[in-house]
Amino acid sequence: MNTAIIKPQWGPLTIALMVLGFVVWWPLGLAVLAYILWGEMFGGSAEKAQGFVHRSRAWADRNCGPRGHSFRGGFHHSSGNAAFDDYRAEQLRRLEEERKRLDEEINAFHEYMRNLRMAKDREEFDRFMREKNGNRPNYGGPDNNGQNV
């Protein structure tokens, strides 16, 4: 017995609900669209929905390997050859070290550029103060007699 009030099909009511959902709040419109497209897989019953979830999870485990074994967001599964797996692990370790070294170089370059900008800013400020104060070298610091200017 199918007790769904709104059938997951392209009809005037579901299209109107989808458009209204997009107008009110776009994720709601997407949810209605997903129901229209994939609602028949669930058949309107909790048992069919649970079966779909179990089939999807089994497919993911078969094709993506076991959960919890990932390197930088990807799944790691054995190739079946221990020597190749050791080689791959060594190469991944080497690449990770290279990435860290490059990150350190990037940070050093950014520090260098920051220091360069600060030196340039200091030079421009000194030039501005010399021009403003009539080429006096001391602008707020002590003069030759130890007095503040």
Tab-separated table of C-alpha atoms in Angstrom:
chain	number	residue	atom	x	y	z
A	1	MET	CA	0.000	0.000	0.000
A	2	ASN	CA	1.433	3.348	-1.078
A	3	THR	CA	0.351	6.107	1.286
A	4	ALA	CA	2.335	9.026	-0.171
A	5	ILE	CA	0.110	12.079	-0.602
A	6	ILE	CA	2.434	13.669	-3.151
A	7	LYS	CA	3.745	11.168	-5.679
A	8	PRO	CA	7.386	11.486	-6.805
A	9	GLN	CA	6.581	12.307	-10.412
A	10	TRP	CA	6.489	15.308	-12.720
A	11	GLY	CA	3.038	16.712	-12.130
A	12	PRO	CA	1.565	20.184	-11.703
A	13	LEU	CA	1.564	19.908	-7.899
A	14	THR	CA	5.182	18.725	-7.566
A	15	ILE	CA	6.447	21.305	-10.082
A	16	ALA	CA	4.584	24.061	-8.218
A	17	LEU	CA	6.044	22.844	-4.898
A	18	MET	CA	9.541	22.743	-6.384
A	19	VAL	CA	9.267	26.307	-7.749
A	20	LEU	CA	7.800	27.516	-4.465
A	21	GLY	CA	10.610	25.752	-2.601
A	22	PHE	CA	13.233	27.534	-4.717
A	23	VAL	CA	11.512	30.864	-4.118
A	24	VAL	CA	11.234	30.391	-0.363
A	25	TRP	CA	14.634	28.767	0.295
A	26	TRP	CA	16.760	27.156	-2.434
A	27	PRO	CA	17.710	23.972	-0.477
A	28	LEU	CA	14.007	23.247	-0.080
A	29	GLY	CA	13.583	23.442	-3.848
A	30	LEU	CA	16.518	21.068	-4.301
A	31	ALA	CA	14.967	18.636	-1.831
A	32	VAL	CA	11.695	18.619	-3.779
A	33	LEU	CA	13.619	18.134	-7.038
A	34	ALA	CA	15.525	15.197	-5.507
A	35	TYR	CA	12.228	13.696	-4.342
A	36	ILE	CA	10.789	14.019	-7.842
A	37	LEU	CA	13.841	12.429	-9.464
A	38	TRP	CA	14.716	9.703	-6.959
A	39	GLY	CA	11.581	9.276	-4.841
A	40	GLU	CA	10.515	6.136	-6.701
A	41	MET	CA	13.657	4.348	-5.478
A	42	PHE	CA	12.353	4.667	-1.957
A	43	GLY	CA	8.794	3.756	-2.899
A	44	GLY	CA	7.459	5.883	-0.085
A	45	SER	CA	8.356	3.337	2.610
A	46	ALA	CA	11.013	3.363	5.287
A	47	GLU	CA	12.016	-0.224	4.475
A	48	LYS	CA	12.793	0.604	0.835
A	49	ALA	CA	14.691	3.729	1.868
A	50	GLN	CA	16.751	1.688	4.353
A	51	GLY	CA	17.445	-0.912	1.651
A	52	PHE	CA	18.642	1.829	-0.690
A	53	VAL	CA	21.004	3.167	1.995
A	54	HIS	CA	22.423	-0.327	2.637
A	55	ARG	CA	22.929	-0.974	-1.097
A	56	SER	CA	24.656	2.398	-1.505
A	57	ARG	CA	26.935	1.777	1.474
A	58	ALA	CA	27.848	-1.708	0.214
A	59	TRP	CA	28.651	-0.279	-3.225
A	60	ALA	CA	30.868	2.419	-1.672
A	61	ASP	CA	32.724	-0.155	0.435
A	62	ARG	CA	33.311	-2.382	-2.597
A	63	ASN	CA	34.493	0.406	-4.902
A	64	CYS	CA	36.211	2.810	-2.516
A	65	GLY	CA	37.817	0.469	-0.020
A	66	PRO	CA	37.276	0.297	3.731
A	67	ARG	CA	36.575	3.456	5.699
A	68	GLY	CA	39.219	5.091	7.827
A	69	HIS	CA	42.228	4.454	5.584
A	70	SER	CA	42.729	7.714	3.749
A	71	PHE	CA	45.673	9.799	2.605
A	72	ARG	CA	44.875	13.520	2.094
A	73	GLY	CA	41.198	12.953	1.420
A	74	GLY	CA	41.527	9.939	-0.905
A	75	PHE	CA	40.994	6.284	-0.138
A	76	HIS	CA	44.021	4.027	0.252
A	77	HIS	CA	43.595	0.391	-0.567
A	78	SER	CA	46.171	-2.266	-1.111
A	79	SER	CA	47.291	-3.059	-4.626
A	80	GLY	CA	47.893	-6.654	-3.628
A	81	ASN	CA	51.664	-6.287	-4.037
A	82	ALA	CA	53.548	-5.552	-0.805
A	83	ALA	CA	56.636	-4.211	-2.597
A	84	PHE	CA	54.546	-1.745	-4.605
A	85	ASP	CA	52.604	-0.711	-1.504
A	86	ASP	CA	55.908	0.008	0.305
A	87	TYR	CA	57.162	1.971	-2.705
A	88	ARG	CA	53.925	3.982	-2.851
A	89	ALA	CA	54.073	4.714	0.891
A	90	GLU	CA	57.699	5.885	0.554
A	91	GLN	CA	56.845	8.121	-2.408
A	92	LEU	CA	53.881	9.613	-0.554
A	93	ARG	CA	56.136	10.310	2.439
A	94	ARG	CA	58.727	11.926	0.143
A	95	LEU	CA	56.063	14.051	-1.534
A	96	GLU	CA	54.721	15.145	1.849
A	97	GLU	CA	58.247	16.211	2.901
A	98	GLU	CA	58.656	18.124	-0.377
A	99	ARG	CA	55.295	19.829	0.159
A	100	LYS	CA	56.370	20.891	3.665
A	101	ARG	CA	59.683	22.211	2.296
A	102	LEU	CA	57.865	24.207	-0.375
A	103	ASP	CA	55.448	25.580	2.229
A	104	GLU	CA	58.440	26.746	4.294
A	105	GLU	CA	59.919	28.431	1.211
A	106	ILE	CA	56.624	30.167	0.524
A	107	ASN	CA	56.503	31.418	4.115
A	108	ALA	CA	60.118	32.643	3.884
A	109	PHE	CA	59.333	34.459	0.629
A	110	HIS	CA	56.269	36.122	2.162
A	111	GLU	CA	58.389	37.225	5.129
A	112	TYR	CA	61.018	38.611	2.746
A	113	MET	CA	58.368	40.523	0.785
A	114	ARG	CA	56.873	41.889	4.024
A	115	ASN	CA	60.303	43.110	5.137
A	116	LEU	CA	60.910	44.617	1.700
A	117	ARG	CA	57.581	46.470	1.842
A	118	MET	CA	58.360	47.707	5.347
A	119	ALA	CA	61.785	48.998	4.215
A	120	LYS	CA	60.202	50.700	1.215
A	121	ASP	CA	57.507	52.228	3.438
A	122	ARG	CA	60.181	53.435	5.876
A	123	GLU	CA	62.147	54.998	3.001
A	124	GLU	CA	59.055	56.749	1.644
A	125	PHE	CA	58.140	57.981	5.112
A	126	ASP	CA	61.670	59.303	5.712
A	127	ARG	CA	61.586	61.106	2.335
A	128	PHE	CA	58.173	62.601	3.182
A	129	MET	CA	59.372	63.825	6.575
A	130	ARG	CA	62.534	65.353	5.057
A	131	GLU	CA	60.486	67.212	2.475
A	132	LYS	CA	57.921	68.321	5.048
A	133	ASN	CA	60.505	69.551	7.548
A	134	GLY	CA	62.712	71.348	5.073
A	135	ASN	CA	65.295	68.599	4.603
A	136	ARG	CA	66.021	68.375	8.344
A	137	PRO	CA	67.319	64.866	8.970
A	138	ASN	CA	65.785	64.637	12.485
A	139	TYR	CA	61.996	64.688	12.606
A	140	GLY	CA	61.012	64.148	16.183
A	141	GLY	CA	64.201	62.487	17.372
A	142	PRO	CA	66.915	64.200	19.434
A	143	ASP	CA	68.999	66.861	17.660
A	144	ASN	CA	72.777	67.226	17.939
A	145	ASN	CA	72.444	68.704	21.438
A	146	GLY	CA	70.302	65.858	22.777
A	147	GLN	CA	67.080	67.919	22.696
A	148	ASN	CA	63.905	66.637	21.047
A	149	VAL	CA	62.934	68.559	17.963
